[in-house]
PDB file of C-alpha atoms and ligand atoms in Angstrom:
ATOM      1  CA  MET A   3       3.410   6.049  19.260  1.00 94.00           C
ATOM      2  CA  GLN A   4       5.284   2.760  20.315  1.00 95.00           C
ATOM      3  CA  PRO A   5       5.685   0.468  17.109  1.00 98.00           C
ATOM      4  CA  ALA A   6       4.591  -3.049  17.278  1.00 98.00           C
ATOM      5  CA  LEU A   7       5.451  -5.998  15.224  1.00 98.00           C
ATOM      6  CA  VAL A   8       4.453  -9.811  15.208  1.00 98.00           C
ATOM      7  CA  VAL A   9       5.646 -12.518  12.896  1.00 98.00           C
ATOM      8  CA  HIS A  10       4.626 -16.166  12.403  1.00 98.00           C
ATOM      9  CA  GLY A  11       6.108 -19.090  10.623  1.00 97.00           C
ATOM     10  CA  GLY A  12       2.830 -21.153  10.420  1.00 95.00           C
ATOM     11  CA  ALA A  13       0.543 -23.019  12.518  1.00 93.00           C
ATOM     12  CA  TRP A  14       1.348 -26.755  12.183  1.00 88.00           C
ATOM     13  CA  GLU A  15       2.683 -29.751  14.184  1.00 88.00           C
ATOM     14  CA  ILE A  16       6.195 -28.735  14.615  1.00 90.00           C
ATOM     15  CA  PRO A  17       8.267 -31.808  15.301  1.00 88.00           C
ATOM     16  CA  ASP A  18      10.717 -31.574  18.148  1.00 89.00           C
ATOM     17  CA  VAL A  19      13.801 -31.614  15.765  1.00 90.00           C
ATOM     18  CA  ALA A  20      12.462 -28.508  14.002  1.00 90.00           C
ATOM     19  CA  VAL A  21      11.443 -26.427  17.136  1.00 92.00           C
ATOM     20  CA  GLU A  22      14.776 -24.660  17.490  1.00 95.00           C
ATOM     21  CA  ALA A  23      15.087 -23.818  13.804  1.00 95.00           C
ATOM     22  CA  CYS A  24      11.399 -22.317  13.950  1.00 96.00           C
ATOM     23  CA  ARG A  25      12.288 -20.319  17.033  1.00 96.00           C
ATOM     24  CA  ALA A  26      15.755 -18.934  15.502  1.00 97.00           C
ATOM     25  CA  GLY A  27      13.831 -18.223  12.114  1.00 98.00           C
ATOM     26  CA  CYS A  28      11.145 -16.285  13.779  1.00 98.00           C
ATOM     27  CA  ARG A  29      13.584 -14.415  16.106  1.00 98.00           C
ATOM     28  CA  ARG A  30      15.626 -13.379  13.021  1.00 98.00           C
ATOM     29  CA  ALA A  31      12.581 -12.361  11.090  1.00 98.00           C
ATOM     30  CA  PHE A  32      11.395 -10.268  13.889  1.00 98.00           C
ATOM     31  CA  GLU A  33      14.708  -8.483  14.472  1.00 98.00           C
ATOM     32  CA  ALA A  34      14.870  -7.730  10.731  1.00 98.00           C
ATOM     33  CA  GLY A  35      11.524  -6.100  10.891  1.00 98.00           C
ATOM     34  CA  TRP A  36      12.198  -4.440  14.163  1.00 98.00           C
ATOM     35  CA  ARG A  37      15.391  -2.735  12.855  1.00 98.00           C
ATOM     36  CA  VAL A  38      13.230  -0.984  10.349  1.00 98.00           C
ATOM     37  CA  LEU A  39      10.555   0.172  12.880  1.00 98.00           C
ATOM     38  CA  GLU A  40      13.172   1.273  15.441  1.00 97.00           C
ATOM     39  CA  ALA A  41      14.870   3.397  12.704  1.00 98.00           C
ATOM     40  CA  GLY A  42      11.526   5.064  12.184  1.00 98.00           C
ATOM     41  CA  GLY A  43      10.797   3.288   9.015  1.00 98.00           C
ATOM     42  CA  PRO A  44       7.301   2.500   7.597  1.00 98.00           C
ATOM     43  CA  ALA A  45       5.412  -0.601   8.697  1.00 98.00           C
ATOM     44  CA  ILE A  46       5.210  -1.932   5.162  1.00 98.00           C
ATOM     45  CA  ASP A  47       8.982  -2.026   5.021  1.00 98.00           C
ATOM     46  CA  ALA A  48       9.150  -3.740   8.313  1.00 98.00           C
ATOM     47  CA  VAL A  49       6.745  -6.500   7.067  1.00 98.00           C
ATOM     48  CA  GLU A  50       8.501  -6.923   3.902  1.00 98.00           C
ATOM     49  CA  ALA A  51      11.873  -7.212   5.582  1.00 98.00           C
ATOM     50  CA  ALA A  52      10.641  -9.854   7.972  1.00 98.00           C
ATOM     51  CA  ILE A  53       9.079 -11.901   5.470  1.00 98.00           C
ATOM     52  CA  VAL A  54      12.153 -11.992   3.280  1.00 98.00           C
ATOM     53  CA  VAL A  55      13.899 -13.741   6.226  1.00 98.00           C
ATOM     54  CA  LEU A  56      11.324 -16.161   6.580  1.00 98.00           C
ATOM     55  CA  GLU A  57      11.173 -17.059   2.932  1.00 98.00           C
ATOM     56  CA  ASP A  58      14.953 -17.556   2.812  1.00 98.00           C
ATOM     57  CA  ASP A  59      14.819 -20.031   5.568  1.00 97.00           C
ATOM     58  CA  PRO A  60      13.887 -23.621   4.512  1.00 96.00           C
ATOM     59  CA  VAL A  61      12.328 -24.664   7.709  1.00 95.00           C
ATOM     60  CA  PHE A  62       9.178 -22.649   6.570  1.00 96.00           C
ATOM     61  CA  ASP A  63       6.850 -23.206   3.737  1.00 96.00           C
ATOM     62  CA  ALA A  64       7.571 -20.215   1.828  1.00 98.00           C
ATOM     63  CA  GLY A  65      10.229 -19.126  -0.867  1.00 98.00           C
ATOM     64  CA  PHE A  66      13.183 -21.659  -0.716  1.00 97.00           C
ATOM     65  CA  GLY A  67      12.203 -24.921   0.908  1.00 96.00           C
ATOM     66  CA  SER A  68       8.488 -24.946   0.036  1.00 96.00           C
ATOM     67  CA  HIS A  69       6.291 -27.798  -0.535  1.00 95.00           C
ATOM     68  CA  LEU A  70       6.215 -29.202  -3.887  1.00 96.00           C
ATOM     69  CA  ASN A  71       3.168 -29.557  -5.812  1.00 96.00           C
ATOM     70  CA  LEU A  72       1.688 -32.554  -7.339  1.00 94.00           C
ATOM     71  CA  SER A  73       3.916 -32.174 -10.383  1.00 95.00           C
ATOM     72  CA  GLY A  74       6.981 -31.955  -8.177  1.00 96.00           C
ATOM     73  CA  ARG A  75       7.401 -28.202  -8.746  1.00 96.00           C
ATOM     74  CA  VAL A  76       7.304 -25.263  -6.033  1.00 98.00           C
ATOM     75  CA  GLN A  77       4.433 -22.653  -6.808  1.00 98.00           C
ATOM     76  CA  LEU A  78       4.521 -19.664  -4.580  1.00 98.00           C
ATOM     77  CA  ASP A  79       1.775 -17.041  -3.294  1.00 98.00           C
ATOM     78  CA  ALA A  80       2.391 -13.945  -1.367  1.00 98.00           C
ATOM     79  CA  ILE A  81       0.618 -10.670  -0.521  1.00 98.00           C
ATOM     80  CA  LEU A  82       1.456  -7.157   1.036  1.00 98.00           C
ATOM     81  CA  MET A  83      -1.219  -4.722   1.976  1.00 98.00           C
ATOM     82  CA  GLU A  84      -1.079  -1.379   3.511  1.00 98.00           C
ATOM     83  CA  GLY A  85      -3.669   0.006   6.024  1.00 98.00           C
ATOM     84  CA  ALA A  86      -3.443   3.753   4.912  1.00 98.00           C
ATOM     85  CA  THR A  87      -4.761   3.274   1.594  1.00 98.00           C
ATOM     86  CA  LEU A  88      -6.156  -0.350   1.569  1.00 98.00           C
ATOM     87  CA  ASP A  89      -3.670  -0.874  -1.511  1.00 98.00           C
ATOM     88  CA  ALA A  90      -2.365  -4.383  -1.813  1.00 98.00           C
ATOM     89  CA  GLY A  91       0.064  -6.229  -4.136  1.00 98.00           C
ATOM     90  CA  ALA A  92      -0.031  -9.990  -4.565  1.00 99.00           C
ATOM     91  CA  VAL A  93       1.353 -12.670  -6.846  1.00 98.00           C
ATOM     92  CA  ALA A  94       0.277 -16.308  -7.314  1.00 98.00           C
ATOM     93  CA  ALA A  95       1.783 -19.509  -8.572  1.00 98.00           C
ATOM     94  CA  VAL A  96       5.063 -18.034  -9.322  1.00 98.00           C
ATOM     95  CA  GLU A  97       7.836 -20.686  -9.767  1.00 98.00           C
ATOM     96  CA  ARG A  98      10.987 -18.529 -10.655  1.00 98.00           C
ATOM     97  CA  VAL A  99      10.996 -16.032  -7.884  1.00 98.00           C
ATOM     98  CA  ARG A 100      13.062 -16.426  -4.707  1.00 98.00           C
ATOM     99  CA  ASN A 101      11.327 -13.829  -2.687  1.00 98.00           C
ATOM    100  CA  PRO A 102       7.808 -13.492  -3.915  1.00 98.00           C
ATOM    101  CA  ILE A 103       7.122 -10.947  -1.203  1.00 98.00           C
ATOM    102  CA  ARG A 104       9.530  -8.632  -3.018  1.00 98.00           C
ATOM    103  CA  LEU A 105       7.557  -9.100  -6.156  1.00 98.00           C
ATOM    104  CA  ALA A 106       4.174  -8.405  -4.265  1.00 98.00           C
ATOM    105  CA  ARG A 107       5.803  -5.173  -3.068  1.00 98.00           C
ATOM    106  CA  ARG A 108       6.541  -4.181  -6.782  1.00 98.00           C
ATOM    107  CA  VAL A 109       2.884  -5.013  -7.763  1.00 98.00           C
ATOM    108  CA  LEU A 110       1.775  -2.807  -4.989  1.00 98.00           C
ATOM    109  CA  ASP A 111       4.153   0.068  -5.778  1.00 98.00           C
ATOM    110  CA  ALA A 112       4.412  -0.152  -9.453  1.00 98.00           C
ATOM    111  CA  SER A 113       1.393  -1.737 -11.085  1.00 98.00           C
ATOM    112  CA  PRO A 114      -2.060  -0.733 -11.388  1.00 98.00           C
ATOM    113  CA  HIS A 115      -3.308  -4.224 -10.531  1.00 98.00           C
ATOM    114  CA  VAL A 116      -3.485  -6.105  -7.183  1.00 98.00           C
ATOM    115  CA  LEU A 117      -2.804  -9.611  -8.161  1.00 98.00           C
ATOM    116  CA  LEU A 118      -0.687 -11.206 -10.802  1.00 98.00           C
ATOM    117  CA  ALA A 119      -0.316 -14.826 -11.276  1.00 98.00           C
ATOM    118  CA  GLY A 120       2.124 -17.332 -13.068  1.00 98.00           C
ATOM    119  CA  ASP A 121       3.886 -16.267 -16.237  1.00 98.00           C
ATOM    120  CA  GLY A 122       2.425 -12.863 -16.144  1.00 98.00           C
ATOM    121  CA  ALA A 123       3.622 -12.214 -12.534  1.00 98.00           C
ATOM    122  CA  GLU A 124       7.187 -13.506 -13.720  1.00 98.00           C
ATOM    123  CA  GLN A 125       7.024 -11.189 -16.794  1.00 98.00           C
ATOM    124  CA  PHE A 126       6.366  -8.251 -14.324  1.00 98.00           C
ATOM    125  CA  ALA A 127       9.348  -9.275 -12.226  1.00 98.00           C
ATOM    126  CA  CYS A 128      11.682  -9.069 -15.185  1.00 98.00           C
ATOM    127  CA  GLU A 129      10.404  -5.711 -16.025  1.00 98.00           C
ATOM    128  CA  GLN A 130      10.833  -4.481 -12.350  1.00 98.00           C
ATOM    129  CA  GLY A 131      14.502  -5.785 -12.435  1.00 98.00           C
ATOM    130  CA  ILE A 132      13.803  -8.829  -9.897  1.00 98.00           C
ATOM    131  CA  PRO A 133      15.968 -11.649 -11.273  1.00 97.00           C
ATOM    132  CA  LEU A 134      14.276 -14.884 -11.982  1.00 98.00           C
ATOM    133  CA  CYS A 135      15.607 -18.201 -10.661  1.00 98.00           C
ATOM    134  CA  ARG A 136      15.451 -21.596 -11.833  1.00 98.00           C
ATOM    135  CA  PRO A 137      12.420 -23.612 -10.614  1.00 98.00           C
ATOM    136  CA  GLU A 138      14.955 -26.105  -8.975  1.00 97.00           C
ATOM    137  CA  ASP A 139      16.538 -23.311  -7.090  1.00 98.00           C
ATOM    138  CA  LEU A 140      13.670 -23.308  -4.720  1.00 98.00           C
ATOM    139  CA  ILE A 141      13.774 -26.970  -3.926  1.00 97.00           C
ATOM    140  CA  THR A 142      15.437 -28.566  -0.830  1.00 96.00           C
ATOM    141  CA  PRO A 143      16.526 -32.038  -0.670  1.00 95.00           C
ATOM    142  CA  SER A 144      14.192 -32.684   2.272  1.00 92.00           C
ATOM    143  CA  GLN A 145      11.195 -31.389   0.300  1.00 93.00           C
ATOM    144  CA  LEU A 146      11.995 -33.542  -2.595  1.00 94.00           C
ATOM    145  CA  ALA A 147      12.276 -36.523  -0.370  1.00 92.00           C
ATOM    146  CA  ALA A 148       9.047 -35.535   1.352  1.00 90.00           C
ATOM    147  CA  TRP A 149       7.363 -35.378  -2.129  1.00 92.00           C
ATOM    148  CA  ARG A 150       8.595 -38.625  -3.082  1.00 93.00           C
ATOM    149  CA  ARG A 151       7.384 -40.327   0.103  1.00 90.00           C
ATOM    150  CA  CYS A 152       3.969 -38.717  -0.489  1.00 89.00           C
ATOM    151  CA  ARG A 153       3.945 -39.812  -4.107  1.00 88.00           C
ATOM    152  CA  GLU A 154       4.984 -43.454  -3.140  1.00 89.00           C
ATOM    153  CA  SER A 155       2.421 -43.661  -0.462  1.00 84.00           C
ATOM    154  CA  GLY A 156      -0.429 -42.712  -2.913  1.00 76.00           C
ATOM    155  CA  HIS A 157      -0.828 -39.119  -1.352  1.00 70.00           C
ATOM    156  CA  THR A 158      -2.668 -40.390   1.608  1.00 67.00           C
ATOM    157  CA  SER A 159      -3.475 -37.779   4.239  1.00 60.00           C
ATOM    158  CA  ALA A 160      -1.161 -39.220   6.728  1.00 58.00           C
ATOM    159  CA  ALA A 161       1.773 -38.773   4.418  1.00 57.00           C
ATOM    160  CA  HIS A 162       0.788 -35.155   3.683  1.00 55.00           C
ATOM    161  CA  PHE A 163       0.306 -34.421   7.400  1.00 53.00           C
ATOM    162  CA  ALA A 164       3.772 -35.753   8.232  1.00 48.00           C
ATOM    163  CA  CYS A 165       5.369 -33.251   5.870  1.00 54.00           C
ATOM    164  CA  GLU A 166       3.105 -30.293   6.477  1.00 64.00           C
ATOM    165  CA  HIS A 167       4.971 -27.070   7.503  1.00 68.00           C
ATOM    166  CA  GLY A 168       4.132 -23.403   7.842  1.00 86.00           C
ATOM    167  CA  THR A 169       3.161 -20.271   5.730  1.00 96.00           C
ATOM    168  CA  VAL A 170       4.858 -17.248   7.057  1.00 98.00           C
ATOM    169  CA  GLY A 171       3.451 -13.719   7.618  1.00 98.00           C
ATOM    170  CA  ALA A 172       3.917 -10.492   9.670  1.00 98.00           C
ATOM    171  CA  VAL A 173       1.813  -7.547  10.967  1.00 98.00           C
ATOM    172  CA  ALA A 174       3.319  -4.161  11.944  1.00 98.00           C
ATOM    173  CA  ILE A 175       2.323  -0.652  13.221  1.00 98.00           C
ATOM    174  CA  ASP A 176       4.881   1.949  12.885  1.00 98.00           C
ATOM    175  CA  ALA A 177       5.670   5.094  14.852  1.00 98.00           C
ATOM    176  CA  THR A 178       3.091   7.182  12.833  1.00 98.00           C
ATOM    177  CA  GLY A 179       0.246   4.563  13.277  1.00 98.00           C
ATOM    178  CA  ARG A 180       0.671   3.011   9.671  1.00 98.00           C
ATOM    179  CA  ILE A 181      -0.447  -0.538   9.741  1.00 98.00           C
ATOM    180  CA  ALA A 182       0.778  -3.198   7.256  1.00 99.00           C
ATOM    181  CA  ALA A 183       0.369  -7.048   6.793  1.00 99.00           C
ATOM    182  CA  GLY A 184       1.815  -9.671   4.711  1.00 98.00           C
ATOM    183  CA  THR A 185       1.822 -13.336   3.873  1.00 98.00           C
ATOM    184  CA  SER A 186       3.869 -15.702   1.744  1.00 98.00           C
ATOM    185  CA  THR A 187       3.459 -19.371   1.198  1.00 98.00           C
ATOM    186  CA  GLY A 188       4.311 -22.344  -0.908  1.00 97.00           C
ATOM    187  CA  GLY A 189       0.735 -23.573  -0.235  1.00 96.00           C
ATOM    188  CA  THR A 190      -0.294 -27.099   0.715  1.00 92.00           C
ATOM    189  CA  CYS A 191       1.846 -30.332   0.237  1.00 90.00           C
ATOM    190  CA  CYS A 192       1.184 -31.778  -3.143  1.00 92.00           C
ATOM    191  CA  LYS A 193      -1.423 -29.250  -4.166  1.00 94.00           C
ATOM    192  CA  TYR A 194      -2.888 -29.469  -7.716  1.00 95.00           C
ATOM    193  CA  PRO A 195      -0.778 -27.544 -10.061  1.00 97.00           C
ATOM    194  CA  GLY A 196      -2.212 -23.879 -10.232  1.00 97.00           C
ATOM    195  CA  ARG A 197      -3.991 -24.316  -6.964  1.00 97.00           C
ATOM    196  CA  VAL A 198      -4.091 -21.059  -5.019  1.00 97.00           C
ATOM    197  CA  GLY A 199      -5.109 -20.847  -1.514  1.00 97.00           C
ATOM    198  CA  ASP A 200      -5.934 -17.901   1.002  1.00 98.00           C
ATOM    199  CA  SER A 201      -2.563 -16.253   1.236  1.00 98.00           C
ATOM    200  CA  PRO A 202      -2.561 -13.882  -1.778  1.00 98.00           C
ATOM    201  CA  LEU A 203      -6.070 -13.007  -1.407  1.00 98.00           C
ATOM    202  CA  ILE A 204      -7.050  -9.641   0.403  1.00 98.00           C
ATOM    203  CA  GLY A 205      -9.069 -10.423   3.440  1.00 98.00           C
ATOM    204  CA  CYS A 206      -8.250 -13.981   3.481  1.00 98.00           C
ATOM    205  CA  GLY A 207      -4.354 -14.276   3.691  1.00 98.00           C
ATOM    206  CA  CYS A 208      -3.924 -10.802   5.216  1.00 98.00           C
ATOM    207  CA  TYR A 209      -5.683  -7.527   5.863  1.00 98.00           C
ATOM    208  CA  ALA A 210      -4.690  -4.054   7.017  1.00 98.00           C
ATOM    209  CA  ASP A 211      -6.692  -1.029   7.678  1.00 98.00           C
ATOM    210  CA  ASP A 212      -5.040   1.851   9.690  1.00 98.00           C
ATOM    211  CA  GLU A 213      -8.749   2.603  11.135  1.00 98.00           C
ATOM    212  CA  ALA A 214      -9.016  -0.952  12.626  1.00 98.00           C
ATOM    213  CA  GLY A 215      -5.855  -3.209  12.597  1.00 98.00           C
ATOM    214  CA  GLY A 216      -3.722  -5.705  10.690  1.00 98.00           C
ATOM    215  CA  ALA A 217      -3.824  -9.655  10.341  1.00 98.00           C
ATOM    216  CA  SER A 218      -2.036 -12.384   8.900  1.00 98.00           C
ATOM    217  CA  SER A 219      -3.445 -15.988   8.516  1.00 98.00           C
ATOM    218  CA  THR A 220      -2.000 -19.366   8.325  1.00 97.00           C
ATOM    219  CA  GLY A 221      -3.527 -22.924   7.878  1.00 96.00           C
ATOM    220  CA  TRP A 222      -5.820 -24.730   5.485  1.00 95.00           C
ATOM    221  CA  GLY A 223      -6.561 -22.228   2.784  1.00 96.00           C
ATOM    222  CA  GLU A 224      -9.582 -23.807   1.328  1.00 96.00           C
ATOM    223  CA  ALA A 225     -11.279 -23.272   4.866  1.00 97.00           C
ATOM    224  CA  ILE A 226      -9.853 -19.898   5.522  1.00 97.00           C
ATOM    225  CA  MET A 227     -10.992 -18.518   2.243  1.00 98.00           C
ATOM    226  CA  LYS A 228     -14.590 -19.322   3.211  1.00 98.00           C
ATOM    227  CA  ILE A 229     -14.790 -17.234   6.310  1.00 98.00           C
ATOM    228  CA  VAL A 230     -12.377 -14.333   4.787  1.00 98.00           C
ATOM    229  CA  MET A 231     -10.534 -14.938   8.067  1.00 98.00           C
ATOM    230  CA  ALA A 232      -8.258 -12.030   8.040  1.00 98.00           C
ATOM    231  CA  LYS A 233     -10.922  -9.373   7.297  1.00 98.00           C
ATOM    232  CA  THR A 234     -13.469 -10.991   9.622  1.00 98.00           C
ATOM    233  CA  ALA A 235     -10.957 -10.532  12.571  1.00 98.00           C
ATOM    234  CA  VAL A 236     -10.131  -6.997  11.523  1.00 98.00           C
ATOM    235  CA  ASP A 237     -13.781  -6.082  11.466  1.00 98.00           C
ATOM    236  CA  TRP A 238     -13.953  -7.365  15.126  1.00 98.00           C
ATOM    237  CA  LEU A 239     -11.074  -5.039  16.042  1.00 98.00           C
ATOM    238  CA  ARG A 240     -13.015  -2.364  14.240  1.00 98.00           C
ATOM    239  CA  ALA A 241     -15.925  -3.013  16.497  1.00 98.00           C
ATOM    240  CA  GLY A 242     -13.691  -2.796  19.597  1.00 98.00           C
ATOM    241  CA  GLU A 243     -12.728  -6.344  20.318  1.00 98.00           C
ATOM    242  CA  GLU A 244      -9.372  -6.964  21.909  1.00 98.00           C
ATOM    243  CA  PRO A 245      -6.855  -8.515  19.520  1.00 98.00           C
ATOM    244  CA  GLN A 246      -6.285 -11.662  21.568  1.00 98.00           C
ATOM    245  CA  ARG A 247     -10.154 -12.202  21.861  1.00 98.00           C
ATOM    246  CA  ALA A 248     -10.597 -11.391  18.079  1.00 98.00           C
ATOM    247  CA  ALA A 249      -7.814 -13.897  17.274  1.00 98.00           C
ATOM    248  CA  GLU A 250      -9.504 -16.777  19.358  1.00 98.00           C
ATOM    249  CA  ARG A 251     -12.798 -15.945  17.970  1.00 98.00           C
ATOM    250  CA  ALA A 252     -11.651 -16.170  14.302  1.00 98.00           C
ATOM    251  CA  ILE A 253     -10.009 -19.517  15.026  1.00 98.00           C
ATOM    252  CA  ARG A 254     -13.231 -20.795  16.819  1.00 98.00           C
ATOM    253  CA  LEU A 255     -15.252 -19.760  13.577  1.00 98.00           C
ATOM    254  CA  LEU A 256     -12.574 -21.464  11.332  1.00 98.00           C
ATOM    255  CA  SER A 257     -13.100 -24.814  13.313  1.00 97.00           C
ATOM    256  CA  ASP A 258     -16.969 -24.541  13.990  1.00 98.00           C
ATOM    257  CA  ARG A 259     -18.034 -23.173  10.652  1.00 98.00           C
ATOM    258  CA  VAL A 260     -15.901 -24.848   8.181  1.00 98.00           C
ATOM    259  CA  HIS A 261     -13.948 -27.506  10.059  1.00 97.00           C
ATOM    260  CA  GLY A 262     -10.650 -25.900   9.354  1.00 96.00           C
ATOM    261  CA  THR A 263      -7.297 -25.478  11.285  1.00 95.00           C
ATOM    262  CA  GLY A 264      -5.012 -22.636  11.260  1.00 96.00           C
ATOM    263  CA  GLY A 265      -3.540 -19.709  13.088  1.00 97.00           C
ATOM    264  CA  LEU A 266      -3.805 -15.895  13.062  1.00 98.00           C
ATOM    265  CA  ILE A 267      -1.822 -12.981  14.196  1.00 98.00           C
ATOM    266  CA  LEU A 268      -3.217  -9.469  14.737  1.00 98.00           C
ATOM    267  CA  VAL A 269      -2.235  -5.910  15.617  1.00 98.00           C
ATOM    268  CA  ASP A 270      -4.745  -3.385  16.521  1.00 98.00           C
ATOM    269  CA  ARG A 271      -4.429   0.568  16.212  1.00 98.00           C
ATOM    270  CA  GLN A 272      -3.071   0.857  19.806  1.00 98.00           C
ATOM    271  CA  GLY A 273      -0.176  -1.816  18.991  1.00 98.00           C
ATOM    272  CA  CYS A 274      -1.742  -4.553  20.891  1.00 98.00           C
ATOM    273  CA  ILE A 275      -1.180  -7.938  19.711  1.00 98.00           C
ATOM    274  CA  GLY A 276      -3.230 -11.211  19.448  1.00 98.00           C
ATOM    275  CA  ALA A 277      -2.123 -14.652  18.361  1.00 98.00           C
ATOM    276  CA  SER A 278      -4.277 -17.927  18.340  1.00 98.00           C
ATOM    277  CA  PHE A 279      -4.168 -21.259  16.716  1.00 97.00           C
ATOM    278  CA  SER A 280      -5.898 -24.615  16.579  1.00 96.00           C
ATOM    279  CA  THR A 281      -2.961 -26.678  15.536  1.00 93.00           C
ATOM    280  CA  PRO A 282      -0.494 -28.069  18.193  1.00 93.00           C
ATOM    281  CA  HIS A 283       2.072 -25.206  17.594  1.00 93.00           C
ATOM    282  CA  MET A 284       2.319 -21.863  15.773  1.00 95.00           C
ATOM    283  CA  ALA A 285       5.773 -20.495  15.259  1.00 95.00           C
ATOM    284  CA  HIS A 286       5.599 -16.871  16.135  1.00 97.00           C
ATOM    285  CA  ALA A 287       7.449 -13.853  17.822  1.00 98.00           C
ATOM    286  CA  TYR A 288       6.582 -10.358  19.209  1.00 98.00           C
ATOM    287  CA  ARG A 289       7.435  -8.099  21.910  1.00 96.00           C
ATOM    288  CA  ASP A 290       5.249  -8.021  24.930  1.00 94.00           C
ATOM    289  CA  PRO A 291       3.969  -4.711  26.653  1.00 90.00           C
ATOM    290  CA  ASP A 292       7.318  -4.774  28.772  1.00 93.00           C
ATOM    291  CA  GLY A 293       9.393  -4.863  25.707  1.00 93.00           C
ATOM    292  CA  ASN A 294      10.675  -8.518  26.119  1.00 96.00           C
ATOM    293  CA  LEU A 295      10.890 -10.660  22.906  1.00 97.00           C
ATOM    294  CA  VAL A 296       8.464 -13.506  23.195  1.00 97.00           C
ATOM    295  CA  VAL A 297       9.186 -16.321  20.705  1.00 97.00           C
ATOM    296  CA  SER A 298       6.967 -19.322  20.454  1.00 92.00           C
ATOM    297  CA  PRO A 299       7.036 -22.382  20.387  1.00 86.00           C
TER     298      PRO A 299
HETATM  299  N1  LIG B 308      -2.585 -21.085   4.048  1.00 96.10           N
HETATM  300  C1  LIG B 308      -1.846 -21.534   2.975  1.00 96.10           C
HETATM  301  C2  LIG B 308      -2.391 -22.168   1.969  1.00 96.10           C
HETATM  302  O1  LIG B 308      -3.372 -22.947   2.214  1.00 96.10           O
HETATM  303  O2  LIG B 308      -2.011 -22.051   0.754  1.00 96.10           O
END
C-alpha cells in the first residue's frame, strides 16, 4: 500500500514572526519521516525520525527550546506506540535527555515497562548508551526570557498565553500497513515541577492500532487526559468514521465536555489523514491524495 505520514508542531496561536520557522520545521520533519517510508522502512522509524527533527528545532515545545517549569528547569515527556502489537515506550519528566523520543523508543524496544519517569528514566538512558546532557543545554535564551517575564508578572494567564508554543507529534502507516504514532513535549509554560500532561500517556498523547488507525494529540493536557482523546478518536476510526470527521469530533468533545483547546492528527488503515484544532493555528504537514506536500499554517 501507499505509505502516509502526518506531523504536527503543536496547536497554538503562532505569532506572525514564527510562522515561517514552524512551516520549515514541519517540512523538514515530514521529509525526515518520509525518507524512511519511501525506502520501505517501518512506520515506527519514520515517526521517530520526524519527531527527532521537531525536538531539535527550538521553535517547538519539545526537546531543545522547551518551556521552563516553575523552577526554571525543562522537564520533557515523550511516547512512541506501534499499532501491530499495541506496545508503547514512554518517558516523563526527564531533564537531561536531548531527544526523549529516542529514549521512549529504547523503553519500547529494550524494557519490560511502558513508562519510565525522572531519575529512573535517565538511569535507563545511560544503560542504553544514550548520553545525558546538562539540564541547561535544553534551555534557549528566548525561553529563559519568557520564563522571567512570566515570573515577574506573577504567572498571570496572559503572560503564559503569550509564550505558549507547541507539543510535537507524528503518525505514519508504512507500505506493509503497520501504523505508529508518537508525541513529545516540554509541557505547559511554568508547570509545577513534576507535572506530567497527556503526552506520554497511552490513549491521551497518542494511540496506534493497526486494526483502526493512529493519532497524536496537542493542547491542554489536563483536559486531553479527561477524554482520553487519542484513543477516543481511534475508536471512532475503528467504527468506520472518516479521519477528518473523527478529528473534528474529538476536538469538539475536548471543547464541549472539558472546555479544553488543542489539536489532533489522525491516519486510518487506508492511509487517509485527518487534522483538526480549536486554537488559531496548528503547525502540521502531510501529503494530500495527489502526492502534494501540504504545510500549514
Ligand atoms: N499537551 C502537552 C501537555 O499538556 O503537556
